[in-house]
CSV table of C-alpha atoms and ligand atoms in Angstrom, one decimal:
chain,number,residue,atom,x,y,z
F,1,MET,CA,29.0,-27.8,-5.5
F,2,SER,CA,31.3,-25.0,-6.5
F,3,LYS,CA,30.3,-21.6,-5.2
F,4,LEU,CA,27.7,-19.6,-7.2
F,5,ASN,CA,27.7,-16.3,-8.9
F,6,ILE,CA,24.3,-14.7,-8.3
F,7,LEU,CA,22.5,-11.9,-10.0
F,8,VAL,CA,19.5,-10.4,-8.2
F,9,VAL,CA,17.2,-8.3,-10.5
F,10,GLY,CA,15.6,-5.2,-9.0
F,11,GLY,CA,16.5,-2.3,-6.7
F,12,GLY,CA,13.9,-1.9,-4.0
F,13,GLY,CA,13.4,-3.0,-0.4
F,14,ARG,CA,12.5,-6.6,-1.5
F,15,GLU,CA,15.7,-6.9,-3.4
F,16,HIS,CA,17.8,-5.5,-0.5
F,17,ALA,CA,16.2,-8.1,1.8
F,18,LEU,CA,16.9,-10.8,-0.8
F,19,VAL,CA,20.5,-9.7,-1.2
F,20,TRP,CA,20.9,-9.5,2.6
F,21,LYS,CA,19.6,-13.1,2.9
F,22,ILE,CA,21.6,-14.5,0.0
F,23,ALA,CA,24.8,-12.9,1.3
F,24,GLN,CA,24.5,-15.1,4.4
F,25,SER,CA,24.6,-18.3,2.3
F,26,SER,CA,27.7,-20.5,2.3
F,27,LEU,CA,27.0,-21.4,-1.3
F,28,VAL,CA,27.7,-17.9,-2.7
F,29,SER,CA,30.8,-16.7,-4.4
F,30,LYS,CA,29.7,-13.2,-5.7
F,31,ILE,CA,26.5,-11.3,-5.8
F,32,TYR,CA,25.5,-8.7,-8.4
F,33,CYS,CA,22.4,-6.7,-8.4
F,34,ALA,CA,20.7,-4.9,-11.3
F,35,PRO,CA,20.2,-2.0,-10.7
F,36,GLY,CA,20.5,-2.3,-6.9
F,37,ASN,CA,20.6,0.8,-4.6
F,38,PRO,CA,22.9,2.3,-2.0
F,39,GLY,CA,21.9,-0.1,0.7
F,40,ILE,CA,22.4,-3.1,-1.6
F,41,SER,CA,25.8,-1.7,-2.7
F,42,LYS,CA,27.3,-2.6,0.7
F,43,LEU,CA,26.6,-6.3,0.0
F,44,ALA,CA,26.6,-6.7,-3.8
F,45,GLU,CA,28.1,-5.2,-6.9
F,46,CYS,CA,25.4,-3.0,-8.4
F,47,VAL,CA,25.2,-2.9,-12.2
F,48,ASP,CA,23.2,-0.2,-13.9
F,49,ILE,CA,20.8,-2.3,-15.9
F,50,SER,CA,17.0,-1.8,-15.7
F,51,PRO,CA,14.9,-4.8,-14.7
F,52,SER,CA,12.9,-4.3,-17.9
F,53,ASP,CA,16.0,-4.5,-20.1
F,54,LEU,CA,15.8,-8.3,-20.6
F,55,ASN,CA,18.5,-8.5,-23.3
F,56,GLY,CA,20.8,-6.3,-21.3
F,57,LEU,CA,20.4,-8.6,-18.3
F,58,LEU,CA,20.9,-11.7,-20.4
F,59,ALA,CA,24.2,-10.3,-21.9
F,60,PHE,CA,25.4,-9.4,-18.4
F,61,ALA,CA,24.5,-12.9,-17.0
F,62,LEU,CA,26.3,-14.6,-19.9
F,63,SER,CA,29.4,-12.4,-19.6
F,64,LYS,CA,29.7,-13.0,-15.8
F,65,THR,CA,28.8,-16.7,-16.0
F,66,ILE,CA,26.0,-16.2,-13.5
F,67,ASP,CA,24.9,-19.5,-12.0
F,68,LEU,CA,21.6,-18.3,-10.6
F,69,THR,CA,19.5,-15.2,-11.4
F,70,VAL,CA,16.9,-14.3,-8.8
F,71,VAL,CA,14.1,-12.0,-10.1
F,72,GLY,CA,12.5,-9.6,-7.7
F,73,PRO,CA,9.8,-7.7,-9.5
F,74,GLU,CA,6.9,-8.9,-11.7
F,75,ILE,CA,7.6,-6.9,-14.8
F,76,PRO,CA,10.5,-9.0,-16.1
F,77,LEU,CA,8.8,-12.2,-15.2
F,78,VAL,CA,5.6,-11.3,-17.0
F,79,ALA,CA,7.8,-10.2,-20.0
F,80,GLY,CA,9.4,-13.7,-20.2
F,81,ILE,CA,12.9,-13.3,-18.6
F,82,THR,CA,12.8,-16.9,-17.3
F,83,ASP,CA,12.1,-18.3,-20.8
F,84,LEU,CA,14.8,-16.1,-22.3
F,85,PHE,CA,17.5,-17.1,-19.8
F,86,GLU,CA,16.6,-20.8,-19.9
F,87,GLU,CA,16.8,-20.9,-23.7
F,88,GLN,CA,20.4,-19.8,-23.2
F,89,GLY,CA,21.0,-22.5,-20.6
F,90,LEU,CA,21.1,-20.0,-17.7
F,91,GLY,CA,19.7,-21.0,-14.3
F,92,ILE,CA,17.0,-18.5,-13.1
F,93,PHE,CA,14.6,-18.4,-10.2
F,94,GLY,CA,11.1,-17.2,-11.2
F,95,PRO,CA,8.1,-18.6,-13.1
F,96,SER,CA,8.0,-18.8,-16.9
F,97,GLN,CA,6.0,-16.2,-18.8
F,98,GLY,CA,3.0,-18.6,-19.1
F,99,ALA,CA,3.0,-19.2,-15.4
F,100,ALA,CA,3.6,-15.5,-14.5
F,101,GLU,CA,0.3,-14.8,-16.2
F,102,LEU,CA,-1.2,-15.7,-12.8
F,103,GLU,CA,-0.2,-12.2,-11.8
F,104,GLY,CA,0.0,-10.6,-15.3
F,105,SER,CA,-3.6,-11.2,-16.1
F,106,LYS,CA,-6.4,-11.0,-13.6
F,107,VAL,CA,-8.7,-12.5,-16.3
F,108,PHE,CA,-6.4,-15.6,-16.5
F,109,ALA,CA,-6.2,-15.8,-12.7
F,110,LYS,CA,-10.0,-15.7,-12.3
F,111,TYR,CA,-10.5,-18.2,-15.2
F,112,LEU,CA,-8.2,-20.6,-13.4
F,113,LEU,CA,-9.8,-20.2,-10.0
F,114,GLU,CA,-13.3,-20.7,-11.4
F,115,LYS,CA,-12.3,-23.7,-13.6
F,116,TYR,CA,-10.6,-25.5,-10.6
F,117,ASP,CA,-13.2,-24.4,-8.0
F,118,ILE,CA,-10.7,-22.5,-5.9
F,119,PRO,CA,-12.5,-20.0,-3.6
F,120,THR,CA,-12.5,-16.4,-4.8
F,121,ALA,CA,-15.0,-13.6,-5.4
F,122,GLY,CA,-17.7,-14.1,-8.1
F,123,TYR,CA,-16.8,-12.0,-11.2
F,124,LYS,CA,-17.5,-11.2,-14.8
F,125,VAL,CA,-15.0,-10.0,-17.5
F,126,PHE,CA,-15.7,-7.1,-20.0
F,127,GLU,CA,-14.0,-5.9,-23.1
F,128,SER,CA,-16.6,-3.2,-23.9
F,129,PHE,CA,-17.2,-0.2,-21.7
F,130,ASP,CA,-21.0,-0.2,-22.6
F,131,ASP,CA,-21.4,-3.8,-21.6
F,132,ALA,CA,-19.5,-3.2,-18.3
F,133,CYS,CA,-21.8,-0.2,-17.5
F,134,ALA,CA,-24.9,-2.2,-18.3
F,135,HIS,CA,-23.7,-5.0,-15.9
F,136,LEU,CA,-23.5,-2.4,-13.1
F,137,LYS,CA,-27.3,-2.1,-13.1
F,138,THR,CA,-27.6,-5.8,-12.1
F,139,ILE,CA,-25.2,-6.0,-9.1
F,140,PRO,CA,-25.0,-4.9,-5.5
F,141,PHE,CA,-22.5,-2.3,-4.2
F,142,PRO,CA,-19.8,-2.0,-3.1
F,143,THR,CA,-18.2,-3.7,-6.1
F,144,VAL,CA,-14.6,-4.1,-7.2
F,145,ILE,CA,-13.3,-3.1,-10.7
F,146,LYS,CA,-9.9,-4.3,-11.8
F,147,ALA,CA,-7.8,-3.6,-14.9
F,148,ASP,CA,-6.8,-7.0,-16.4
F,149,GLY,CA,-3.1,-6.3,-16.7
F,150,LEU,CA,-0.2,-5.0,-14.5
F,151,ALA,CA,-0.9,-1.7,-12.9
F,152,ALA,CA,1.7,-1.4,-10.1
F,153,GLY,CA,-0.8,-2.4,-7.4
F,154,LYS,CA,-3.2,0.5,-8.4
F,155,GLY,CA,-5.5,-1.3,-10.8
F,156,ALA,CA,-8.2,-2.4,-8.4
F,157,LEU,CA,-10.8,0.1,-7.4
F,158,ILE,CA,-13.5,-0.4,-4.7
F,159,CYS,CA,-16.6,1.4,-5.8
F,160,LYS,CA,-19.4,2.2,-3.4
F,161,THR,CA,-21.9,3.5,-5.9
F,162,GLU,CA,-22.8,3.0,-9.6
F,163,HIS,CA,-21.5,6.5,-10.2
F,164,GLU,CA,-18.1,5.7,-8.7
F,165,ALA,CA,-18.0,2.5,-10.8
F,166,ILE,CA,-18.7,4.3,-14.0
F,167,THR,CA,-15.9,6.8,-13.2
F,168,ALA,CA,-13.5,3.8,-12.5
F,169,LEU,CA,-14.5,2.2,-15.8
F,170,GLU,CA,-13.9,5.4,-17.7
F,171,MET,CA,-10.5,5.8,-16.1
F,172,ILE,CA,-9.5,2.3,-16.9
F,173,MET,CA,-11.2,1.5,-20.3
F,174,ILE,CA,-11.5,5.0,-21.9
F,175,ASP,CA,-8.7,7.1,-20.5
F,176,ARG,CA,-6.5,4.1,-20.3
F,177,GLN,CA,-4.8,5.3,-17.2
F,178,PHE,CA,-3.0,1.9,-17.0
F,179,GLY,CA,-2.4,1.6,-20.8
F,180,ASP,CA,-3.3,-1.7,-22.4
F,181,ALA,CA,-3.7,-3.2,-18.9
F,182,GLY,CA,-7.2,-1.6,-19.2
F,183,SER,CA,-8.3,-3.2,-22.4
F,184,ARG,CA,-10.3,-5.7,-20.3
F,185,VAL,CA,-11.7,-5.4,-16.9
F,186,VAL,CA,-12.9,-7.8,-14.2
F,187,ILE,CA,-15.9,-6.7,-12.1
F,188,GLU,CA,-16.0,-8.7,-9.0
F,189,GLU,CA,-18.0,-9.2,-5.8
F,190,PHE,CA,-16.7,-7.2,-2.8
F,191,MET,CA,-15.4,-9.6,-0.1
F,192,GLN,CA,-15.7,-8.8,3.6
F,193,GLY,CA,-13.0,-10.0,5.9
F,194,GLU,CA,-9.4,-9.5,7.0
F,195,GLU,CA,-6.6,-9.6,4.4
F,196,ALA,CA,-3.4,-11.5,4.7
F,197,SER,CA,-0.7,-12.9,2.4
F,198,VAL,CA,0.5,-16.5,2.1
F,199,ILE,CA,3.7,-16.9,0.3
F,200,ALA,CA,5.4,-20.2,-0.7
F,201,LEU,CA,8.3,-21.4,-2.7
F,202,THR,CA,7.4,-24.1,-5.1
F,203,ASP,CA,9.1,-26.5,-7.5
F,204,GLY,CA,5.8,-27.0,-9.3
F,205,GLU,CA,4.6,-29.8,-7.0
F,206,ASN,CA,5.9,-29.2,-3.5
F,207,LEU,CA,5.3,-26.0,-1.5
F,208,ALA,CA,7.7,-24.6,1.1
F,209,TYR,CA,5.8,-22.0,3.1
F,210,LEU,CA,7.0,-18.8,4.6
F,211,PRO,CA,5.1,-17.5,7.6
F,212,PRO,CA,1.8,-15.8,6.8
F,213,SER,CA,2.1,-12.0,6.7
F,214,GLN,CA,0.0,-8.9,6.6
F,215,ASP,CA,0.7,-5.9,4.4
F,216,HIS,CA,-0.7,-2.4,5.0
F,217,LYS,CA,-1.7,-1.1,1.6
F,218,ALA,CA,-3.5,2.1,2.3
F,219,ILE,CA,-1.4,5.3,2.9
F,220,PHE,CA,-3.1,6.4,6.2
F,221,ASP,CA,-3.6,4.8,9.6
F,222,GLY,CA,-6.7,2.7,10.0
F,223,ASP,CA,-6.4,1.6,6.3
F,224,GLN,CA,-7.7,5.0,5.1
F,225,GLY,CA,-6.8,6.8,1.8
F,226,PRO,CA,-5.5,5.6,-1.5
F,227,ASN,CA,-3.5,2.3,-1.9
F,228,THR,CA,0.2,2.3,-2.1
F,229,GLY,CA,2.7,-0.5,-2.8
F,230,GLY,CA,2.6,-1.3,0.9
F,231,MET,CA,3.4,0.8,3.9
F,232,GLY,CA,4.5,-1.9,6.3
F,233,ALA,CA,4.1,-5.6,7.1
F,234,TYR,CA,4.5,-8.1,9.9
F,235,ALA,CA,4.8,-11.8,10.2
F,236,PRO,CA,3.5,-14.3,11.3
F,237,ALA,CA,0.0,-12.8,10.9
F,238,PRO,CA,-2.1,-14.5,13.6
F,239,VAL,CA,-5.3,-14.1,11.4
F,240,ILE,CA,-3.9,-17.2,9.6
F,241,ASP,CA,-3.4,-19.6,12.5
F,242,ALA,CA,-2.2,-23.2,12.0
F,243,ALA,CA,-5.8,-24.5,11.2
F,244,MET,CA,-6.4,-21.7,8.7
F,245,MET,CA,-3.0,-22.3,7.1
F,246,ARG,CA,-3.9,-26.0,6.6
F,247,ARG,CA,-7.1,-24.8,4.8
F,248,VAL,CA,-5.1,-22.3,2.7
F,249,HIS,CA,-2.8,-25.1,1.6
F,250,LYS,CA,-5.6,-27.6,0.9
F,251,GLU,CA,-8.1,-25.3,-0.6
F,252,ILE,CA,-6.0,-22.7,-2.4
F,253,MET,CA,-2.2,-23.2,-2.8
F,254,LEU,CA,-2.0,-26.9,-3.6
F,255,PRO,CA,-5.0,-26.8,-6.0
F,256,THR,CA,-3.4,-23.8,-7.7
F,257,VAL,CA,-0.1,-25.5,-8.3
F,258,LYS,CA,-1.9,-28.6,-9.6
F,259,ALA,CA,-4.1,-26.5,-11.8
F,260,MET,CA,-1.1,-24.7,-13.4
F,261,ALA,CA,0.5,-28.1,-14.1
F,262,LEU,CA,-2.7,-29.3,-15.8
F,263,GLU,CA,-2.9,-26.1,-17.8
F,264,ASP,CA,0.6,-26.9,-19.1
F,265,ARG,CA,2.0,-23.9,-17.3
F,266,PRO,CA,4.0,-25.6,-14.5
F,267,TYR,CA,4.6,-23.1,-11.8
F,268,ARG,CA,8.1,-22.8,-10.3
F,269,GLY,CA,9.1,-19.9,-8.2
F,270,VAL,CA,7.3,-17.8,-5.5
F,271,LEU,CA,3.6,-18.2,-5.3
F,272,TYR,CA,2.0,-15.3,-3.4
F,273,ALA,CA,-1.7,-15.5,-2.6
F,274,GLY,CA,-3.3,-12.3,-1.4
F,275,LEU,CA,-6.2,-13.7,0.6
F,276,MET,CA,-9.4,-12.4,2.3
F,277,VAL,CA,-10.2,-14.4,5.4
F,278,THR,CA,-14.0,-14.3,5.2
F,279,LYS,CA,-16.6,-15.9,7.4
F,280,ASP,CA,-16.8,-18.7,4.8
F,281,GLY,CA,-13.1,-19.3,4.9
F,282,PRO,CA,-10.1,-18.0,2.9
F,283,LYS,CA,-10.6,-16.7,-0.6
F,284,VAL,CA,-8.2,-15.4,-3.2
F,285,VAL,CA,-8.0,-11.7,-3.8
F,286,GLU,CA,-5.1,-11.9,-6.2
F,287,PHE,CA,-2.0,-13.9,-7.0
F,288,ASN,CA,1.5,-12.5,-7.4
F,289,CYS,CA,4.4,-14.4,-9.0
F,290,ARG,CA,7.2,-12.9,-6.8
F,291,PHE,CA,7.9,-12.0,-3.2
F,292,GLY,CA,5.7,-9.2,-1.8
F,293,ASP,CA,7.3,-5.9,-1.0
F,294,PRO,CA,7.4,-5.0,2.0
F,295,GLU,CA,6.4,-8.6,2.9
F,296,ALA,CA,9.8,-9.9,1.8
F,297,GLN,CA,11.4,-7.5,4.3
F,298,VAL,CA,9.8,-9.3,7.2
F,299,LEU,CA,9.8,-12.9,5.8
F,300,LEU,CA,13.4,-13.2,4.7
F,301,PRO,CA,14.8,-12.4,8.2
F,302,LEU,CA,12.6,-15.1,9.6
F,303,ILE,CA,14.1,-17.9,7.4
F,304,LYS,CA,16.8,-19.9,9.1
F,305,ALA,CA,17.4,-22.2,6.1
F,306,ASP,CA,19.9,-21.5,3.4
F,307,LEU,CA,17.6,-19.8,0.9
F,308,VAL,CA,20.1,-20.1,-1.9
F,309,ASP,CA,19.9,-23.9,-1.8
F,310,THR,CA,16.1,-23.8,-2.3
F,311,LEU,CA,16.2,-21.2,-5.0
F,312,PHE,CA,19.0,-23.0,-6.8
F,313,ARG,CA,17.1,-26.3,-6.7
F,314,ILE,CA,13.9,-24.8,-8.1
F,315,SER,CA,15.9,-23.1,-10.9
F,316,ARG,CA,17.3,-26.5,-11.9
F,317,GLY,CA,14.0,-28.2,-11.9
F,318,LYS,CA,14.8,-30.2,-8.7
F,319,ARG,CA,12.5,-31.2,-5.9
F,320,ILE,CA,12.5,-29.0,-2.8
F,321,ASP,CA,12.0,-30.0,0.8
F,322,SER,CA,8.7,-28.5,2.0
F,323,ASP,CA,10.1,-27.9,5.5
F,324,LEU,CA,11.9,-24.5,5.1
F,325,LYS,CA,13.5,-24.0,8.5
F,326,GLN,CA,12.5,-20.8,10.3
F,327,HIS,CA,13.3,-18.8,13.4
F,328,SER,CA,10.5,-18.9,15.9
F,329,LYS,CA,10.4,-15.1,16.0
F,330,TRP,CA,8.3,-12.2,14.8
F,331,ALA,CA,9.3,-9.5,12.4
F,332,LEU,CA,7.7,-6.1,11.7
F,333,CYS,CA,8.6,-3.5,9.0
F,334,VAL,CA,7.6,0.1,8.9
F,335,VAL,CA,8.0,1.9,5.5
F,336,LEU,CA,9.3,5.4,5.5
F,337,ALA,CA,7.9,7.2,2.5
F,338,SER,CA,8.4,10.5,0.8
F,339,GLY,CA,5.7,13.1,1.9
F,340,GLY,CA,3.0,13.2,-0.8
F,341,TYR,CA,3.4,9.5,-1.9
F,342,PRO,CA,1.4,7.8,-3.5
F,343,GLY,CA,0.7,11.1,-5.2
F,344,SER,CA,3.6,13.4,-6.2
F,345,TYR,CA,6.6,14.0,-4.0
F,346,GLU,CA,10.1,15.4,-4.2
F,347,ASN,CA,13.3,13.4,-4.5
F,348,GLY,CA,16.8,14.3,-3.5
F,349,LYS,CA,16.3,14.7,0.3
F,350,ARG,CA,19.3,13.7,2.3
F,351,VAL,CA,18.7,10.7,4.6
F,352,VAL,CA,20.4,10.9,8.0
F,353,GLY,CA,20.9,8.4,10.7
F,354,LEU,CA,21.6,5.3,8.6
F,355,ASP,CA,25.0,4.7,10.1
F,356,GLY,CA,24.1,5.1,13.7
F,357,TYR,CA,23.2,2.2,16.1
F,358,LEU,CA,19.6,1.3,15.5
F,359,GLY,CA,19.1,-1.5,18.0
F,360,GLU,CA,19.5,-5.2,18.2
F,361,GLU,CA,17.9,-7.3,15.4
F,362,THR,CA,17.1,-4.2,13.4
F,363,MET,CA,17.7,-3.7,9.7
F,364,ILE,CA,17.1,-0.9,7.4
F,365,PHE,CA,16.3,-2.0,3.8
F,366,HIS,CA,16.7,0.6,1.2
F,367,ALA,CA,13.9,1.0,-1.4
F,368,GLY,CA,13.9,4.5,-3.0
F,369,THR,CA,17.4,5.8,-2.3
F,370,ASP,CA,20.3,6.9,-4.4
F,371,PHE,CA,23.7,8.6,-4.0
F,372,ASP,CA,24.0,12.3,-4.7
F,373,ALA,CA,27.0,13.9,-6.3
F,374,ASP,CA,28.8,13.9,-2.9
F,375,GLY,CA,28.2,10.2,-2.3
F,376,GLN,CA,25.5,10.9,0.3
F,377,VAL,CA,22.3,8.8,0.4
F,378,VAL,CA,19.3,10.8,-0.8
F,379,THR,CA,15.7,9.9,-1.4
F,380,SER,CA,14.7,8.8,-4.9
F,381,GLY,CA,11.3,7.2,-4.7
F,382,GLY,CA,7.9,7.1,-3.0
F,383,ARG,CA,8.8,4.3,-0.6
F,384,VAL,CA,12.3,5.2,0.7
F,385,LEU,CA,13.3,2.8,3.5
F,386,GLY,CA,11.9,-0.3,5.2
F,387,VAL,CA,12.8,-0.3,8.9
F,388,THR,CA,12.5,-3.9,10.0
F,389,ALA,CA,13.1,-5.5,13.4
F,390,THR,CA,12.8,-9.0,14.6
F,391,GLY,CA,11.9,-10.0,18.2
F,392,GLU,CA,10.9,-12.9,20.4
F,393,ASP,CA,7.3,-11.8,20.3
F,394,PHE,CA,5.1,-9.5,18.3
F,395,TYR,CA,5.3,-6.6,20.8
F,396,SER,CA,9.1,-6.6,21.0
F,397,ALA,CA,9.5,-6.7,17.2
F,398,ARG,CA,7.0,-3.8,16.9
F,399,LYS,CA,8.7,-1.8,19.6
F,400,SER,CA,12.2,-2.2,18.1
F,401,ALA,CA,11.0,-1.3,14.6
F,402,TYR,CA,9.3,1.9,15.8
F,403,SER,CA,12.2,2.9,18.0
F,404,ALA,CA,14.5,2.6,15.0
F,405,VAL,CA,12.1,4.6,12.9
F,406,GLY,CA,12.8,7.5,15.2
F,407,LYS,CA,16.6,7.3,14.5
F,408,VAL,CA,16.5,7.9,10.8
F,409,ALA,CA,15.1,10.9,9.1
F,410,PHE,CA,14.7,12.9,5.9
F,411,ASP,CA,12.7,16.0,5.1
F,412,LYS,CA,8.9,15.3,4.9
F,413,ALA,CA,9.3,11.6,5.8
F,414,TYR,CA,6.0,9.9,6.4
F,415,TYR,CA,5.1,6.6,8.0
F,416,ARG,CA,2.1,4.8,9.4
F,417,LYS,CA,1.9,4.6,13.1
F,418,ASP,CA,-0.4,1.5,13.2
F,419,ILE,CA,1.6,-1.2,11.5
F,420,GLY,CA,0.6,-4.5,13.2
F,421,GLU,CA,-2.4,-3.1,14.9
F,422,LYS,CA,-4.7,-5.8,13.6
F,423,ALA,CA,-2.5,-8.5,15.1
F,424,LYS,CA,-3.4,-7.3,18.6
F,425,LYS,CA,-7.0,-8.6,18.7
F,426,HIS,CA,-6.0,-12.0,17.6
F,427,LEU,CA,-3.1,-12.2,20.1
F,428,ALA,CA,-5.5,-11.1,22.9
F,429,LYS,CA,-7.9,-13.8,21.9
F,430,SER,CA,-5.3,-16.6,21.8
F,431,PHE,CA,-4.0,-15.4,25.1
F,432,SER,CA,-7.4,-15.5,26.8
F,433,ASN,CA,-8.1,-19.0,25.4
K,501,AMP,P1,-5.6,-6.5,-6.1
K,501,AMP,O1,-4.8,-5.5,-7.0
K,501,AMP,O2,-6.4,-7.4,-6.8
K,501,AMP,O3,-4.7,-7.1,-5.1
K,501,AMP,O4,-6.5,-5.5,-5.2
K,501,AMP,C1,-5.9,-4.5,-4.4
K,501,AMP,C2,-6.6,-4.4,-3.1
K,501,AMP,O5,-8.0,-4.1,-3.3
K,501,AMP,C3,-6.6,-5.6,-2.3
K,501,AMP,O6,-5.5,-5.8,-1.5
K,501,AMP,C4,-7.9,-5.5,-1.4
K,501,AMP,O7,-7.6,-4.6,-0.3
K,501,AMP,C5,-8.8,-4.8,-2.3
K,501,AMP,N1,-9.7,-5.8,-3.1
K,501,AMP,C6,-9.4,-6.3,-4.2
K,501,AMP,N2,-10.4,-7.2,-4.6
K,501,AMP,C7,-11.3,-7.2,-3.6
K,501,AMP,C8,-12.5,-7.8,-3.3
K,501,AMP,N3,-13.1,-8.7,-4.3
K,501,AMP,N4,-13.2,-7.6,-2.2
K,501,AMP,C9,-12.7,-6.7,-1.3
K,501,AMP,N5,-11.5,-6.0,-1.5
K,501,AMP,C10,-10.8,-6.3,-2.6
K,502,LIG,N1,2.9,-5.5,-0.9
K,502,LIG,C1,2.1,-6.0,-2.0
K,502,LIG,C2,2.8,-6.6,-3.1
K,502,LIG,O1,4.0,-6.8,-3.1
K,502,LIG,O2,2.2,-6.8,-4.1
């Protein structure tokens, strides 16, 4: 096979981790990233095209004879970038628009789960505010209210009382805080348990799993405060042990891929299941049609196999080997965010310490960074950096990541101090057994 020209779409920590991994492949000739960021620019040529400018991306891919486009974020997938590229004969990794609806519409995801008897929270869908309010009289609390469409991870609200639920419905359905995403809502049962993510690559039939991981969505330690895009992650997450992983495969992932084929929406790409491990077993909280962020920042360093080979095969409709070779290590990522995030924050703070020695097996993935007029790296987003370390065990990965966090800085930087805390009780248990 001649070497490939690759375009990665996106410019966050996930895409930096993707470009970092792709750059290690022997199959690659040149990597472009649209729009990329200062960290990515060391490994790939960054081109100033927005991930939502599908026609701009298409014109670029045609002009550079791109062999494989790898899509990071959900917005272009849900908007149909895969269908557009494939119509032009371009190879692209990511589900079609019909398949990406698994993330793009919570109503579709719940419909599929219910129809194929895949475990999830009980739910009802509403298009009318009054009907949704009337339903609140008939259910126990807490309950969970979700906007149907994409809402950048902020469209699910846990409501402890009827009053909170009415406020949430007003915000979503009347004030349209998430735009058209709020024209329908899902009201679902609150599930008790521990959350974890299972992410696999699939050719539409076979699944190649990455290690299970755990995100930290809330802004403050102890999972307090509003949700963010994710403040840190680690893998493998011991809450999903080998026996639980077999259940997740048999009860959730495989039935979902089969269901999508039966629905005439064959699913090829990354299938990400956000799970609640309940006392009755694993249940689906949500699906995503892409790598998680920050989960990608811990998962990609754990893959030993040539990722490009698998992504290329999937993009060409070929079968993949379900045994994706991995390092038997742990990885942990701490996100450094701008003070004030997920509310308002200031950009343009100079980031220092990026070029110093950070430690063995430590990587800094850029998320919200940019160059200022002097060519210095400055902050340009809520989540600024993902400080990731790998190690022979959980504790060494955690220690290295937190030690590297202390070596980079910017004004008002904020990070959680408890990334990975939940792993400890599982590790203590498995040690004492
Ligand atoms: P989602 O946007 O569906 O991923 O929901 C965002 C977050 O809300 C999840 O990561 C969970 O922490 C929480 N959540 C969503 N649905 C439920 C549920 N049915 N029960 C408990 N927590 C939930
Ligand atoms: N970290 C959660 C997500 O990527 O959706």
